[in-house]
XYZ file of C-alpha atoms in Angstrom:
642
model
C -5.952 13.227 -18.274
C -2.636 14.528 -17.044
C -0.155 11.397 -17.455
C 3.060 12.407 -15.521
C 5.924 10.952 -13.099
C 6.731 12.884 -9.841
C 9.939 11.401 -8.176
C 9.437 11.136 -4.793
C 12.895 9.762 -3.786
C 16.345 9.552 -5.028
C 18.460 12.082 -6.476
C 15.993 13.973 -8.783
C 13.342 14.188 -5.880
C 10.364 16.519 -6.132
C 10.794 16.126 -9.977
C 7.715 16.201 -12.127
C 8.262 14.744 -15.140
C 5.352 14.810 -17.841
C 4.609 12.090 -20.411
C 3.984 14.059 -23.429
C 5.757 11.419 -25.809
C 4.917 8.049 -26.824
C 7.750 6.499 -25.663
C 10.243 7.803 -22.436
C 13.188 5.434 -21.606
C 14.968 5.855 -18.429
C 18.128 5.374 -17.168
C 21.653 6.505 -16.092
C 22.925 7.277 -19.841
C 22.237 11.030 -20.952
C 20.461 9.762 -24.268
C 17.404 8.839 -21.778
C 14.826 11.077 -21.908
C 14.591 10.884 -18.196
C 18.193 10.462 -17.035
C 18.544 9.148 -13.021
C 22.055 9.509 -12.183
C 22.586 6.785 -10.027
C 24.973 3.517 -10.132
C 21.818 1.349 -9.055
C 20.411 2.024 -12.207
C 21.003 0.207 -15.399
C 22.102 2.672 -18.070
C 19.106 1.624 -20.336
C 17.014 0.550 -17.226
C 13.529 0.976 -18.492
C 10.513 2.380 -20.821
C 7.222 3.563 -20.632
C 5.348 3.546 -23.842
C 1.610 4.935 -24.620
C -0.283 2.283 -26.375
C -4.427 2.713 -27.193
C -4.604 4.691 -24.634
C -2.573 2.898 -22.115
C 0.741 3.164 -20.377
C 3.163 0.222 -20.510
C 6.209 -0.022 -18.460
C 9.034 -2.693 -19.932
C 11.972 -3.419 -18.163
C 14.847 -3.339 -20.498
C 16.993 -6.026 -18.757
C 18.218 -3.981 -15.696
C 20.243 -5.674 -13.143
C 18.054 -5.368 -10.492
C 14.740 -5.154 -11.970
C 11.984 -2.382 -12.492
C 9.331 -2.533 -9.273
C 5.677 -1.665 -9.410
C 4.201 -1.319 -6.102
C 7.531 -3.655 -4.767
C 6.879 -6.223 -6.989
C 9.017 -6.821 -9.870
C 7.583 -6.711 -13.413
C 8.863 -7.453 -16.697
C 5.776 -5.467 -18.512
C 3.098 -3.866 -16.670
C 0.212 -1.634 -17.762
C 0.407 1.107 -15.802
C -2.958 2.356 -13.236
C -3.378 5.754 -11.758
C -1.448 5.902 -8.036
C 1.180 3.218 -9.072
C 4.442 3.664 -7.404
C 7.494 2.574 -9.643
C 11.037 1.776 -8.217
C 14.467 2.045 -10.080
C 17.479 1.486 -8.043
C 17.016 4.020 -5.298
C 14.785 6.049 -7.533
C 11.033 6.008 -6.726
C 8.754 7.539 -9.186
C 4.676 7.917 -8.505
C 2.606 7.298 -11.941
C -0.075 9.516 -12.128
C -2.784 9.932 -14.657
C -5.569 12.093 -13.078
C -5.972 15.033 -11.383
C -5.904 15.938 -7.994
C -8.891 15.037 -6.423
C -9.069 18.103 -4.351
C -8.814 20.433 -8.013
C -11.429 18.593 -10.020
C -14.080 18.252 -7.123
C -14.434 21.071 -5.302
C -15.750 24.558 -7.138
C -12.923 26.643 -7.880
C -13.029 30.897 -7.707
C -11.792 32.951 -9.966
C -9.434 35.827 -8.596
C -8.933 39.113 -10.536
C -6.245 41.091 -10.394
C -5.914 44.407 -8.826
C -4.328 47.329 -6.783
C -4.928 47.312 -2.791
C -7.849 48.363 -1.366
C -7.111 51.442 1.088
C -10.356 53.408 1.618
C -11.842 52.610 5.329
C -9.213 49.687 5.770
C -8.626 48.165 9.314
C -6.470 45.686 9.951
C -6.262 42.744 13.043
C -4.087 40.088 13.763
C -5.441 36.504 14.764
C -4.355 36.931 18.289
C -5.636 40.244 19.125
C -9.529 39.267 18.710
C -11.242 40.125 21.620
C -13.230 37.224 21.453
C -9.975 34.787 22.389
C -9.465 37.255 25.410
C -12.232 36.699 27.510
C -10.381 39.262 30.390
C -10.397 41.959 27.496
C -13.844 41.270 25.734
C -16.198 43.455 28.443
C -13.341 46.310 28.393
C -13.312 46.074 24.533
C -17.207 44.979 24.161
C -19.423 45.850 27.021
C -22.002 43.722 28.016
C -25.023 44.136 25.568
C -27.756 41.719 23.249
C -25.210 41.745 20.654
C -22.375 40.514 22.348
C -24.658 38.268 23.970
C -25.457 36.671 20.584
C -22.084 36.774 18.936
C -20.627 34.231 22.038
C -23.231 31.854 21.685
C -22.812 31.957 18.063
C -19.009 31.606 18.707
C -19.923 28.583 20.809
C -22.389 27.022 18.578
C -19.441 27.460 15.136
C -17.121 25.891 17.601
C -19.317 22.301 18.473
C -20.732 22.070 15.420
C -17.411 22.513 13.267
C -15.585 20.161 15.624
C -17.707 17.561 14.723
C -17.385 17.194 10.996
C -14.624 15.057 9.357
C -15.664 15.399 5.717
C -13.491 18.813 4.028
C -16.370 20.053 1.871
C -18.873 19.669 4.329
C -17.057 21.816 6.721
C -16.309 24.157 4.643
C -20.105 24.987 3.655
C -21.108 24.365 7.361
C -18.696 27.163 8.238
C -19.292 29.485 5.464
C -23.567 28.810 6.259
C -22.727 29.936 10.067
C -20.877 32.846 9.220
C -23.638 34.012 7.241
C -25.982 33.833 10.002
C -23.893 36.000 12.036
C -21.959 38.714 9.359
C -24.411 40.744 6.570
C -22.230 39.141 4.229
C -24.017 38.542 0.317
C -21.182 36.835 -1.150
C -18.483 35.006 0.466
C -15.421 32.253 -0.254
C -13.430 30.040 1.598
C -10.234 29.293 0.358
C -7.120 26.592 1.043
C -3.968 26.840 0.096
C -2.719 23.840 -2.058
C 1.399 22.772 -1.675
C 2.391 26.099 -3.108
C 1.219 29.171 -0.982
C 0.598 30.541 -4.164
C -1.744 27.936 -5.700
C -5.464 27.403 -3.842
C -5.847 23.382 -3.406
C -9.555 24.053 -2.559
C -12.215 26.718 -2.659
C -15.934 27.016 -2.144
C -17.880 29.895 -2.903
C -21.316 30.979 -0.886
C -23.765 32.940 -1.928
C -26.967 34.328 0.946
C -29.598 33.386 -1.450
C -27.762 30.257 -3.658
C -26.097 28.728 -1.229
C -23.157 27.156 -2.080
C -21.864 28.283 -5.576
C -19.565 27.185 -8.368
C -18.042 30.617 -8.976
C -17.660 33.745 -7.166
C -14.759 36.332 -7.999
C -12.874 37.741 -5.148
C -9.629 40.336 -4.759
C -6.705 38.189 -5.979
C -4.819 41.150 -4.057
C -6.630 41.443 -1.178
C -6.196 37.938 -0.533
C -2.126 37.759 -1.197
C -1.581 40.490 0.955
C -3.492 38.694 3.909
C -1.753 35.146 3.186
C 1.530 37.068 3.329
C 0.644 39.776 6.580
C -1.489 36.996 8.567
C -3.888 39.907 9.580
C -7.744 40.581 8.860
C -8.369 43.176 6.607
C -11.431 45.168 6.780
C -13.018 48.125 4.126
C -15.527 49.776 3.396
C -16.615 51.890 0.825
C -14.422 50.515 -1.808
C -15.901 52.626 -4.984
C -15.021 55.839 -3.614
C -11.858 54.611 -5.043
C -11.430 55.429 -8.486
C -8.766 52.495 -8.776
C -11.680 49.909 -8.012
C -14.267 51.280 -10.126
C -13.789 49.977 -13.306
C -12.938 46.516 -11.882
C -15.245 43.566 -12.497
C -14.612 41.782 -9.137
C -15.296 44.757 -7.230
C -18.519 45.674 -9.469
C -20.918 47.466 -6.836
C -19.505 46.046 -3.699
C -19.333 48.019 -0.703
C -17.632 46.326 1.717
C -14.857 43.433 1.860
C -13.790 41.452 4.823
C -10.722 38.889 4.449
C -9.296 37.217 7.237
C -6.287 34.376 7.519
C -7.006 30.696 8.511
C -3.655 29.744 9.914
C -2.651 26.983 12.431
C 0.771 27.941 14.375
C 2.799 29.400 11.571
C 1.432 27.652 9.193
C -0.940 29.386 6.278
C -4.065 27.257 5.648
C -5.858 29.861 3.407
C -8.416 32.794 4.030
C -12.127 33.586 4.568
C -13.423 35.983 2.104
C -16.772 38.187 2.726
C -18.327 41.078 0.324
C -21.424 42.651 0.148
C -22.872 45.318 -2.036
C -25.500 46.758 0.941
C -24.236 50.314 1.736
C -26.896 50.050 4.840
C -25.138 46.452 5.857
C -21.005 47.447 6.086
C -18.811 45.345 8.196
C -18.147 47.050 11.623
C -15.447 46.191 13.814
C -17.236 43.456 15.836
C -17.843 41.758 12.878
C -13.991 41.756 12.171
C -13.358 40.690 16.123
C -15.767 37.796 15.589
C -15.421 36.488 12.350
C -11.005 36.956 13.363
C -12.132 34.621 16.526
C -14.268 32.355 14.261
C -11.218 31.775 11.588
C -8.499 30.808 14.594
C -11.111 28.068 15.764
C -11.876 26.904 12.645
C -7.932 26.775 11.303
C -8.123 24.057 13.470
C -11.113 22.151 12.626
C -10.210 22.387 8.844
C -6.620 21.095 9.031
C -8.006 18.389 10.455
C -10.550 17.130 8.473
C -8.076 18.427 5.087
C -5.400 15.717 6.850
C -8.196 13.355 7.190
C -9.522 13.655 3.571
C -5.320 12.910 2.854
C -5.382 9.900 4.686
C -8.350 8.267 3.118
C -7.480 9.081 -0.578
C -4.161 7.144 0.729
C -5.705 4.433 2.138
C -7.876 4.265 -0.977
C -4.693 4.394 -2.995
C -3.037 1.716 -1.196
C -5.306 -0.342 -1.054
C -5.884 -0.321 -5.230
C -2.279 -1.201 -5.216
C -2.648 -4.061 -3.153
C -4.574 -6.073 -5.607
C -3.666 -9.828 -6.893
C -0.043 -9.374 -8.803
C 0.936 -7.303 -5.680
C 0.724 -10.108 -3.520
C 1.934 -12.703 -6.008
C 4.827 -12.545 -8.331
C 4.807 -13.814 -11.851
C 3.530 -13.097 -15.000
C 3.829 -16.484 -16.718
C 0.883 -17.963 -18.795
C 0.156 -20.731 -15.677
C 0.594 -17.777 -12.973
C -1.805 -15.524 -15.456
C -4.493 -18.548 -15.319
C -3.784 -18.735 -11.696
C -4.659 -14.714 -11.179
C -7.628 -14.959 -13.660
C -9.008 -18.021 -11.544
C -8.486 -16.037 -8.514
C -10.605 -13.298 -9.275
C -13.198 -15.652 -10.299
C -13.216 -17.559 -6.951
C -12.860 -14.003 -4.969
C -16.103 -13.199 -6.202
C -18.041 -16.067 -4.884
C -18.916 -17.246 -1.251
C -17.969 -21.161 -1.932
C -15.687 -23.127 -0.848
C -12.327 -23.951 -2.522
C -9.441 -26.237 -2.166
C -6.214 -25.005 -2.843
C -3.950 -27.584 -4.481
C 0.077 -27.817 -4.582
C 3.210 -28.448 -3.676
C 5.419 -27.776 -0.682
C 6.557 -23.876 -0.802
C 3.795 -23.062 -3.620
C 2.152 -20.340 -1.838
C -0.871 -21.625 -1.117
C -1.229 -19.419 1.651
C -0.983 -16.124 -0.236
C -2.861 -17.589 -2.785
C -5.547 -18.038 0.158
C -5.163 -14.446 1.465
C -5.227 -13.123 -2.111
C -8.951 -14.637 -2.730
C -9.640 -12.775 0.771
C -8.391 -9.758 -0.043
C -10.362 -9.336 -2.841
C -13.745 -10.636 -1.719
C -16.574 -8.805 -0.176
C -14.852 -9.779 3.303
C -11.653 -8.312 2.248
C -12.430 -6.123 6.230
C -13.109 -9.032 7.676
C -10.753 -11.376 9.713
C -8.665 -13.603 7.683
C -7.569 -16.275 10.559
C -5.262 -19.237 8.684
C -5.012 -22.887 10.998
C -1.817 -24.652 10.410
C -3.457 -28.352 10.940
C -0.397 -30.038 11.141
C 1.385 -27.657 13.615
C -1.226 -27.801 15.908
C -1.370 -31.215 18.273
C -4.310 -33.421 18.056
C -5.719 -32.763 21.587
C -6.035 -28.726 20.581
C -7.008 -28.752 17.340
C -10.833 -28.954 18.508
C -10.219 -26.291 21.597
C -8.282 -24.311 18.603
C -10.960 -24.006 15.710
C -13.814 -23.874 18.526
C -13.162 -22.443 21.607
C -13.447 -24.132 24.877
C -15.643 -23.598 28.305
C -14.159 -22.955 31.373
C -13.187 -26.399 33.017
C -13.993 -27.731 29.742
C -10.737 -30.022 30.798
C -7.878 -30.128 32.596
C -5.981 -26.473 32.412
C -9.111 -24.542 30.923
C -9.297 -21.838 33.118
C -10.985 -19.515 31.420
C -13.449 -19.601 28.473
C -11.736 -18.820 25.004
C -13.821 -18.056 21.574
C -12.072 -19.789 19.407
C -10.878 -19.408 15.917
C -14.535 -19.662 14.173
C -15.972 -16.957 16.310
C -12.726 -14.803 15.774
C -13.020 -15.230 12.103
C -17.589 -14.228 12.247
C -17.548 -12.633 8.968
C -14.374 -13.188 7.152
C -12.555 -16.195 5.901
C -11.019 -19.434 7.676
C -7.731 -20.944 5.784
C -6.982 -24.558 6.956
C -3.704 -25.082 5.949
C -2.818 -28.566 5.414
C -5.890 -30.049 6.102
C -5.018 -34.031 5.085
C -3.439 -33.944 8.358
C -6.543 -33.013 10.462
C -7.579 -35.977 13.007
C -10.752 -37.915 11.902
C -12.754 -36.756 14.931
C -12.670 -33.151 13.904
C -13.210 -34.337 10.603
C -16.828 -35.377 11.281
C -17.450 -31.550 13.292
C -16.045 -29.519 10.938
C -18.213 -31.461 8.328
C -21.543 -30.236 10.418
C -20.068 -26.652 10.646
C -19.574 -26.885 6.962
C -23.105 -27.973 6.419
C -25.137 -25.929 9.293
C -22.723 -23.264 9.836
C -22.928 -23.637 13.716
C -20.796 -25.525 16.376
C -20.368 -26.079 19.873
C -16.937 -25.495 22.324
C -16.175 -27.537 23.856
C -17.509 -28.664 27.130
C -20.233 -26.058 26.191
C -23.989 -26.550 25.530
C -24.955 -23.561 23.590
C -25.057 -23.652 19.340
C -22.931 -20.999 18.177
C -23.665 -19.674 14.866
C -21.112 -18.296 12.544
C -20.927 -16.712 8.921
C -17.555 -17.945 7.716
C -15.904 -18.503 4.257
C -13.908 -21.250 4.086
C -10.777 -22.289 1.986
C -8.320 -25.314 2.577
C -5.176 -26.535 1.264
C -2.999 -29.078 0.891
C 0.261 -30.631 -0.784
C -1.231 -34.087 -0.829
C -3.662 -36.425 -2.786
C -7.011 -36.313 -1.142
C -8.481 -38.850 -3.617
C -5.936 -41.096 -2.155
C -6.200 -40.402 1.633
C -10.170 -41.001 1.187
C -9.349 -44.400 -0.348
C -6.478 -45.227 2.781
C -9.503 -44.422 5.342
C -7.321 -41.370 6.921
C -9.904 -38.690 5.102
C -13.471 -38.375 5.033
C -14.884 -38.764 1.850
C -17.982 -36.742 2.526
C -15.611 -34.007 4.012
C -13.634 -33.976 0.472
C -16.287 -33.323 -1.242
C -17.381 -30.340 0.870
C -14.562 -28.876 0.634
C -13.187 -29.589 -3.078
C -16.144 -27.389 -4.544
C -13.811 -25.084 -6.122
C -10.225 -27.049 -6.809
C -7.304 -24.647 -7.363
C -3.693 -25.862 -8.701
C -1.123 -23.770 -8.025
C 1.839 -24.783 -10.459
C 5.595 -25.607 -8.941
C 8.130 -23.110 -10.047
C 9.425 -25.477 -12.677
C 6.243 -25.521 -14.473
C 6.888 -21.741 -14.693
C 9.993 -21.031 -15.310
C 10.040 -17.504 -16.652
C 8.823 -16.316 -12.768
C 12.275 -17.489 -11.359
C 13.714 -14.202 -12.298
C 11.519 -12.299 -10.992
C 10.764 -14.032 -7.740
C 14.660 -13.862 -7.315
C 14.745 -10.189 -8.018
C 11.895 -9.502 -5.395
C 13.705 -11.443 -2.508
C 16.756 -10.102 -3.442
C 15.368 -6.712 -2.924
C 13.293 -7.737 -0.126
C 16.153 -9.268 1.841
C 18.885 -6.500 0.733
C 16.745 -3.894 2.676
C 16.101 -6.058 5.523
C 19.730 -6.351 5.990
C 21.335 -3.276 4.611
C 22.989 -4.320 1.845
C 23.199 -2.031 -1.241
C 22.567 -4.458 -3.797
C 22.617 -3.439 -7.922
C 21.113 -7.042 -8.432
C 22.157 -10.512 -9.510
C 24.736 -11.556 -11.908
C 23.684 -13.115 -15.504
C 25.901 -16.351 -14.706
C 24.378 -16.285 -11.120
C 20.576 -15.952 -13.348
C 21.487 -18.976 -15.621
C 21.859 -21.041 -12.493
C 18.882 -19.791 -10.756
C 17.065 -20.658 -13.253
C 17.896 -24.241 -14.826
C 17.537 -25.554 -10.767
C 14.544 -27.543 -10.691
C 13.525 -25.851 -7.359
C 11.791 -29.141 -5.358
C 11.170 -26.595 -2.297
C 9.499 -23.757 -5.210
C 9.093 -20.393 -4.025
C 10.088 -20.886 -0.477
C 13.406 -22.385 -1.476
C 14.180 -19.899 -3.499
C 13.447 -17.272 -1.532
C 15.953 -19.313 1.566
C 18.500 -19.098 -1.575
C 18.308 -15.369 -2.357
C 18.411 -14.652 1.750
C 21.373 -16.770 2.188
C 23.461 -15.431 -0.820
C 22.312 -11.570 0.553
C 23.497 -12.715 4.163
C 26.823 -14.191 2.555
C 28.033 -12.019 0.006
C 29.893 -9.767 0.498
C 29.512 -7.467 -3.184
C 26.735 -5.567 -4.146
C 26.218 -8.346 -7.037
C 24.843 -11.610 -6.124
C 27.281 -14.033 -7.584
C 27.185 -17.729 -8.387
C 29.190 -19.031 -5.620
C 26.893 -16.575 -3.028
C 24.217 -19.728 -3.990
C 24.000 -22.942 -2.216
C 25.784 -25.916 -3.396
C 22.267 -27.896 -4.733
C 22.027 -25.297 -7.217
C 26.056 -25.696 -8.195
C 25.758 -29.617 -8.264
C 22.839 -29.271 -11.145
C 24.293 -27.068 -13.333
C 24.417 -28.073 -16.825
C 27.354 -29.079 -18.985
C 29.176 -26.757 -21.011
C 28.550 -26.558 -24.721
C 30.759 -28.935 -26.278
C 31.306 -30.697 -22.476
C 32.113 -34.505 -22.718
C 29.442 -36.534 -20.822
C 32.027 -39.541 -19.404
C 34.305 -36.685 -18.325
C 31.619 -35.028 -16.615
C 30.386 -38.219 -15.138
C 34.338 -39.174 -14.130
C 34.243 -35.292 -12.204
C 30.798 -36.576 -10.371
C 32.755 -39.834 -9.527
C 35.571 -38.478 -8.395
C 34.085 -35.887 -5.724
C 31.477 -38.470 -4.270
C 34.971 -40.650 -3.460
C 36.392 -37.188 -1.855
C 33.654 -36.618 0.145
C 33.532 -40.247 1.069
C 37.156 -40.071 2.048
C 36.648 -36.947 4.212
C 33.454 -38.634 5.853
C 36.103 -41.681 7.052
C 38.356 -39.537 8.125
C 35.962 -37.083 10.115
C 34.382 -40.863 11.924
C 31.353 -40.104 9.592
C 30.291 -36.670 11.146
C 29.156 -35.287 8.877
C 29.552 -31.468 10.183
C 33.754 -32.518 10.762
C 34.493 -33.380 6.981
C 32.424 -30.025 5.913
C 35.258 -28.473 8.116
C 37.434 -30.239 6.681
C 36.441 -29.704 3.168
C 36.212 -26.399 3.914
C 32.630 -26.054 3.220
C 29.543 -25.214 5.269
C 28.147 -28.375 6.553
C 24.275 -27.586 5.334
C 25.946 -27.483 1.528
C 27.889 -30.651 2.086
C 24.729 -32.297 3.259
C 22.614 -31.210 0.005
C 25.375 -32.493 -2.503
C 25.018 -35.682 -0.371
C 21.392 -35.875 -0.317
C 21.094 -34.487 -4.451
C 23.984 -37.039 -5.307
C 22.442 -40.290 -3.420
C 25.473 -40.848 -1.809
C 26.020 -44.097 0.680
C 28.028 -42.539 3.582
C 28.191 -46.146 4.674
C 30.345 -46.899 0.957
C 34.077 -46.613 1.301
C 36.400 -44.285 -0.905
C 38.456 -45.957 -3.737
C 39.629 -42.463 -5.472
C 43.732 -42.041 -5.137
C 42.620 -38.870 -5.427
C 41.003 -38.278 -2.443
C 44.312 -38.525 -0.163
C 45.358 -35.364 -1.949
């Protein structure tokens, strides 16, 4: 385990920072142990502290939050891969060790002088191999040369085949062998320092791939740095070589550079101890050939290997939290319950209000299921009009009706294999009602106008911000369709039952939103907090979130401040300590009769008093809407005339 931070943005970037203590704070002050000198970050912004065997980030109040994996955390145990944001600072968490070093079989290079008995040396470019015009003047025709080209054409299919790094690299080193005396031999890749090796494999002619083989540390610096082959023979008639352990009995050495434009990929390494089976000059022309194709072949499948280790670490960060934001005791139930349905293949009902989440709730149990690479197709019910929701979910036949000119699958076929979301479901017509009941039960349907069962492997979840129970009892839902469907019932609370996620939630849109519209934003400001938080929220996350956008959009300093917040959240703030409730009340009074008064004089528009108020005509119709107030009533305040 090899717990450290690498920065991979901001002012410190390329930093590698390891976590040798038990506790690291960060922050702009010096007294940090890892100071980030930037006015985005708080000056105690946050701390990472080793607990039984764990890493736990804690935000220490910053301004605008501490992210993991973009969503904001108060405290977080830290995984392997996680990417951390502070301010403009981004920071990678990482525990392990590269893949790449604790897979693959590593050689050990010794140290010595440079070989010089018998040495020949040959750029990339000058094999004759890669000049067909100059390979009969260079090699005439003969059995040899015969065999070298068709095993220069059998290295180049099979090697441009593979994908898989280590495969290649034994496939490569296996036909080299069959073409080059070669006893021992090593292939080697530079990591991101040209003098570090990311990977090696060794080879041995009678072992086959090996976990250790020692080659010329020298040899192989000096052909990194030249780009040319190097060829030599008779290495122990040099009494610099004799008493050295890598070069114990070997006779010949061959080392030639894999490189790809400029670019240094690493080298292939050859030795054997036969006196009677030396390297020759056509074995440096072909093997100098073989490395230039396979440069190629092995960048490719190295940047291949890169991008699925990334995929594979995004996709561990994209796990439950990541989707949804909160770490309150309901939202903790909510994740634990998740997980729980994930796992299964029934079907659940998804219960809440209006602006919820319900739908990333949905994708969340999809994400995480065995169909997680599977469609995920989600029906808005009530978006969609009566007369297409069948055609919709099921497809339709050509000249099925009026305007069907061509056949269409359907939403259920789309969705063969994954998961089918019907979002507000109460508001589905009772004649698709009764067919999505039989595809329910026999898992097969019809299109429409069609004759054919179609049969489909779907899981299904619904949801809806309504009573059920009491739509069965008005006769506008199907009982036995409720009961299909409610097999697994999830509640998803309303942000007032969970208070303690406001914060958050308002820290990740703020950040969200800030980006989307360029704003350099250090976060929100504590009075601007208080009110965010004692608003009762009736549209819950998706009102918020409209909240945060609109005081990003409107503001105009890189703090989001109280009055950047629409005027609901303004009319509900509480009293202040010590506040007098009949003055307060009097205040309330008093601008209901102002408003009433500008109403009159603007003929009741409502849009020409906000003018005249000199307010924005959405806030003046929430104070009017939170405040119940009767347009229709007429103002008595002699205040208003003022």
């Amino acid at each position: 385990m090899n717990p450290r931070l690498v920065i991979m943005a901001g002012s410190s970037k390329g930093t590698i920072f390891r976590l040798t203590q038990e506790e690291i704070s960060i922050g702009r002050e010096s007294s940090n142990l890892l100071r980030l000198d930037n006015a985005s970050i708080s000056r105690r912004h946050c701390l990472i502290r080793r607990e039984n065997g764990q890493f736990l980030l804690r935000d220490l109040g910053s301004r605008n939050g501490t992210f993991v994996n973009d969503v904001p955390v108060n405290e977080r145990s830290l995984q392997d891969g996680d990417q951390i944001q502070i301010g403009d600072a981004v920071l990678l968490f990482l525990l392990q060790e590269d893949v790449t070093h604790s897979t693959l079989p590593l050689l050990q290079l010794e140290e010595e002088g440079l070989v010089t008995v018998s040495l020949a040396r040959l750029r990339s470019e000058d094999s004759v191999y890669l000049q067909p015009d100059k390979l009969l003047e260079r090699l005439p025709s003969s059995a040899r040369t015969a065999s070298d080209l068709t095993a220069l054409l059998k290295i180049s299919t099979v090697i441009n085949s593979i994908q898989e790094l280590r495969v290649l690299q034994e496939r490569l080193l296996k036909l080299i062998f069959e073409v080059v005396p070669a006893e021992r031999g090593g292939l080697l890749l530079v990591g991101d320092s040209p003098e570090e090796f990311g990977s090696a494999l060794g080879w041995d002619r009678r072992l086959g791939a090996t976990q250790q083989m020692q080659v010329s540390r020298t040899i192989v610096q000096q052909v990194l740095r030249e780009g040319n082959a190097i060829l030599s023979n008779n290495i122990l008639q040099d009494e610099t070589f004799r008493e050295l352990e890598s070069l114990h009995e070997i006779r010949s050495v061959l080392c030639l550079p894999l490189q790809l434009f400029e670019r240094k990929l690493g080298v292939i390494y050859l030795a054997t101890r036969d006196p009677s089976a030396h390297f020759d000059e056509v074995h440096l022309q072909l093997v100098t050939a073989i490395a230039a194709i396979a440069s190629v072949a092995l960048e490719k499948a190295r940047q291949m290997e890169w991008l699925k280790m990334e995929n594979q670490r995004l996709q561990a960060v994209i796990n439950l939290k990541d989707k949804l934001v909160g770490e309150s005791a309901p939202m903790r139930q909510v994740y634990q319950l998740i997980a729980k349905v994930a796992a299964a293949a029934s079907t659940a009902l998804i219960l809440g209000e209006s602006g919820v989440g319900k739908e990333l709730v949905a994708r969340a149990i999809h994400q995480n299921s065995p169909r997680a690479g599977r469609p995920f197709m989600a029906v808005n019910c009530a978006a969609i009009p009566e007369s297409l929701q069948e055609s919709t979910l099921f497809g339709h036949e050509k000249g099925a009706f009026t305007g069907a000119g061509e056949r269409t699958e359907g939403i259920l076929k789309e969705a063969d294999g994954g998961t089918v979301f019907l979002d507000e479901v109460a508001e589905m017509s009772l004649p698709l009602q009764a067919k999505l009941l039989r595809v329910l039960q026999e898992r097969e349907f019809k299109r429409v106008g069609g004759k054919q069962s179609i049969t489909v492997d779907v899981r299904w979840l619904a949801a809806t911000n309504k009573d059920l129970k009491q739509a069965v009892q008005n006769g506008t839902f199907r009982e036995d369709l409720y009961f299909r469907l409610n097999v697994i019932p999830l509640r998803i609370p309303p942000l007032r039952e969970r208070r303690e996620d406001i914060s958050l939630l308002a820290t990740h849109f703020a950040a969200k939103h800030g980006k989307q519209c360029g704003r350099s934003l250090i976060g929100i400001s504590p009075k601007a907090r208080q009110m965010l938080n004692h608003y009762d929220w009736p549209g819950n996350v998706r009102e918020l979130e409209n909240a945060i956008e609109r005081a990003v959009v409107l503001g105009t300093g890189n703090l989001i401040l109280p009055e950047d917040l629409p005027e609901a959240l303004l009319e509900k703030e509480p009293p202040p300590a010590g506040a007098i409730p009949k003055f307060d009340k009097a205040l309330r009074e008093c601008r209901k009769q102002i408003i009433l008064h500008y109403l009159e004089k603007a003929g009741g528009k409502k849009g020409k008093a906000a003018e005249l108020l000199g307010i924005y005509s959405p806030n003046l119709r929430r104070i009017i809407r939170n405040e119940e107030i009767n347009i229709n009533e007429k103002s008595v305040c002699p205040l208003a005339t003022l």
